[in-house]
Every structure is written in structure tokens, then in C-alpha cells.
Amino acid sequence: HFLPSDREHVTIAELLGVMHPDDRTPFIAAAWRGLESGERTVVEYRVVAPDGTVRWIRGVGHTSDKTRPATTSSGIVEDTTER
């Protein structure tokens, strides 16, 4: 497992902690754009397991927070490694 599986939510710090270093800056930029605009965000990035296994992830997120920039978002992630 890349992230804790015993709960529904993870923090941005937890996500960035397993994310491939080269994907962190583009991910943060895309997430920030979504929080500022309120628009749906689609981003692809890699996660790295403790054993070095790399998986490709597609995330789709949005915020229902009406303040701008928003402070929370939710979404889904999909492992797209096999595509």
C-alpha cells in the first residue's frame, strides 16, 4: 500500500510523501488552480512504494468549498499503470 487504507481521507503531506519527486510541483500547481477556480482538476502522477515500485495514478478532484481559494477538496484516484 502507498497510503493508509484504514481511513477515507489522506493529507496533502501524506500524498506528497509517496509521490514521485518529479511530479510534486506539477501536481501542486494543478491542485492550486482547482482550489482557486473551483473547477474540476484532472492530474496524472506517479507514486513510489517503499520497495521502489512505481505506479501511475490519475486523480480527479473538485471542491464544494465556496471560498476562494478553497481549503478542501475531494475526488477519486485510479491506478492507470496497466493502461
C-alpha positions as YAML, in Angstrom:
chain: A
units: angstrom
residues:
- id: 1
  name: HIS
  ca: [0.00, 0.00, 0.00]
- id: 2
  name: PHE
  ca: [1.13, 3.51, -0.78]
- id: 3
  name: LEU
  ca: [-1.18, 5.36, 1.62]
- id: 4
  name: PRO
  ca: [-3.07, 4.40, 4.77]
- id: 5
  name: SER
  ca: [-6.00, 2.17, 3.82]
- id: 6
  name: ASP
  ca: [-7.78, 2.31, 7.17]
- id: 7
  name: ARG
  ca: [-9.40, 5.70, 6.62]
- id: 8
  name: GLU
  ca: [-11.18, 7.70, 3.92]
- id: 9
  name: HIS
  ca: [-9.01, 10.82, 3.92]
- id: 10
  name: VAL
  ca: [-5.32, 11.48, 3.49]
- id: 11
  name: THR
  ca: [-3.46, 14.73, 3.93]
- id: 12
  name: ILE
  ca: [-1.63, 16.52, 1.17]
- id: 13
  name: ALA
  ca: [1.60, 15.86, 3.08]
- id: 14
  name: GLU
  ca: [0.90, 12.11, 3.06]
- id: 15
  name: LEU
  ca: [0.18, 12.18, -0.66]
- id: 16
  name: LEU
  ca: [3.26, 14.22, -1.49]
- id: 17
  name: GLY
  ca: [5.31, 11.87, 0.66]
- id: 18
  name: VAL
  ca: [4.63, 8.92, -1.67]
- id: 19
  name: MET
  ca: [4.55, 10.93, -4.89]
- id: 20
  name: HIS
  ca: [7.46, 10.77, -7.31]
- id: 21
  name: PRO
  ca: [9.61, 13.88, -6.71]
- id: 22
  name: ASP
  ca: [9.37, 14.97, -10.36]
- id: 23
  name: ASP
  ca: [5.57, 15.04, -10.18]
- id: 24
  name: ARG
  ca: [5.15, 17.08, -7.00]
- id: 25
  name: THR
  ca: [5.46, 20.58, -8.49]
- id: 26
  name: PRO
  ca: [3.05, 19.97, -11.41]
- id: 27
  name: PHE
  ca: [0.60, 18.28, -9.02]
- id: 28
  name: ILE
  ca: [0.69, 21.20, -6.57]
- id: 29
  name: ALA
  ca: [0.19, 23.69, -9.41]
- id: 30
  name: ALA
  ca: [-2.83, 21.79, -10.76]
- id: 31
  name: ALA
  ca: [-4.35, 21.36, -7.31]
- id: 32
  name: TRP
  ca: [-3.88, 25.06, -6.53]
- id: 33
  name: ARG
  ca: [-5.56, 26.05, -9.81]
- id: 34
  name: GLY
  ca: [-8.54, 23.88, -8.86]
- id: 35
  name: LEU
  ca: [-8.75, 25.36, -5.37]
- id: 36
  name: GLU
  ca: [-8.60, 28.90, -6.76]
- id: 37
  name: SER
  ca: [-11.08, 28.39, -9.59]
- id: 38
  name: GLY
  ca: [-13.42, 25.78, -8.13]
- id: 39
  name: GLU
  ca: [-13.14, 23.83, -11.37]
- id: 40
  name: ARG
  ca: [-12.60, 20.10, -11.63]
- id: 41
  name: THR
  ca: [-8.94, 19.11, -11.68]
- id: 42
  name: VAL
  ca: [-7.52, 16.11, -13.52]
- id: 43
  name: VAL
  ca: [-3.89, 15.21, -12.88]
- id: 44
  name: GLU
  ca: [-1.66, 12.22, -13.54]
- id: 45
  name: TYR
  ca: [1.30, 11.42, -11.33]
- id: 46
  name: ARG
  ca: [3.46, 8.57, -10.08]
- id: 47
  name: VAL
  ca: [3.59, 7.12, -6.59]
- id: 48
  name: VAL
  ca: [6.58, 5.21, -5.26]
- id: 49
  name: ALA
  ca: [6.20, 2.34, -2.79]
- id: 50
  name: PRO
  ca: [8.75, 1.68, -0.05]
- id: 51
  name: ASP
  ca: [10.13, -1.20, -2.17]
- id: 52
  name: GLY
  ca: [10.65, 1.19, -5.13]
- id: 53
  name: THR
  ca: [7.64, 0.01, -7.15]
- id: 54
  name: VAL
  ca: [6.27, 2.88, -9.25]
- id: 55
  name: ARG
  ca: [2.58, 3.14, -10.19]
- id: 56
  name: TRP
  ca: [0.82, 5.72, -12.37]
- id: 57
  name: ILE
  ca: [-2.22, 7.39, -10.82]
- id: 58
  name: ARG
  ca: [-4.97, 9.51, -12.39]
- id: 59
  name: GLY
  ca: [-6.70, 11.80, -9.93]
- id: 60
  name: VAL
  ca: [-9.90, 13.75, -10.49]
- id: 61
  name: GLY
  ca: [-10.74, 16.29, -7.83]
- id: 62
  name: HIS
  ca: [-13.12, 19.14, -7.10]
- id: 63
  name: THR
  ca: [-14.10, 21.39, -4.25]
- id: 64
  name: SER
  ca: [-17.52, 22.25, -2.91]
- id: 65
  name: ASP
  ca: [-15.97, 24.89, -0.66]
- id: 66
  name: LYS
  ca: [-17.37, 28.24, -1.85]
- id: 67
  name: THR
  ca: [-14.50, 30.34, -0.50]
- id: 68
  name: ARG
  ca: [-11.62, 31.14, -2.86]
- id: 69
  name: PRO
  ca: [-9.13, 29.81, -2.67]
- id: 70
  name: ALA
  ca: [-10.89, 26.76, -1.30]
- id: 71
  name: THR
  ca: [-9.32, 24.93, 1.60]
- id: 72
  name: THR
  ca: [-10.70, 21.44, 0.99]
- id: 73
  name: SER
  ca: [-11.25, 19.18, -1.97]
- id: 74
  name: SER
  ca: [-12.36, 15.65, -2.66]
- id: 75
  name: GLY
  ca: [-12.06, 13.29, -5.54]
- id: 76
  name: ILE
  ca: [-11.14, 9.87, -6.78]
- id: 77
  name: VAL
  ca: [-7.90, 8.26, -7.79]
- id: 78
  name: GLU
  ca: [-7.39, 5.44, -10.23]
- id: 79
  name: ASP
  ca: [-4.32, 3.28, -10.79]
- id: 80
  name: THR
  ca: [-3.64, 3.57, -14.53]
- id: 81
  name: THR
  ca: [-0.30, 1.74, -14.59]
- id: 82
  name: GLU
  ca: [-1.60, -1.09, -16.76]
- id: 83
  name: ARG
  ca: [-3.06, 1.18, -19.45]
...
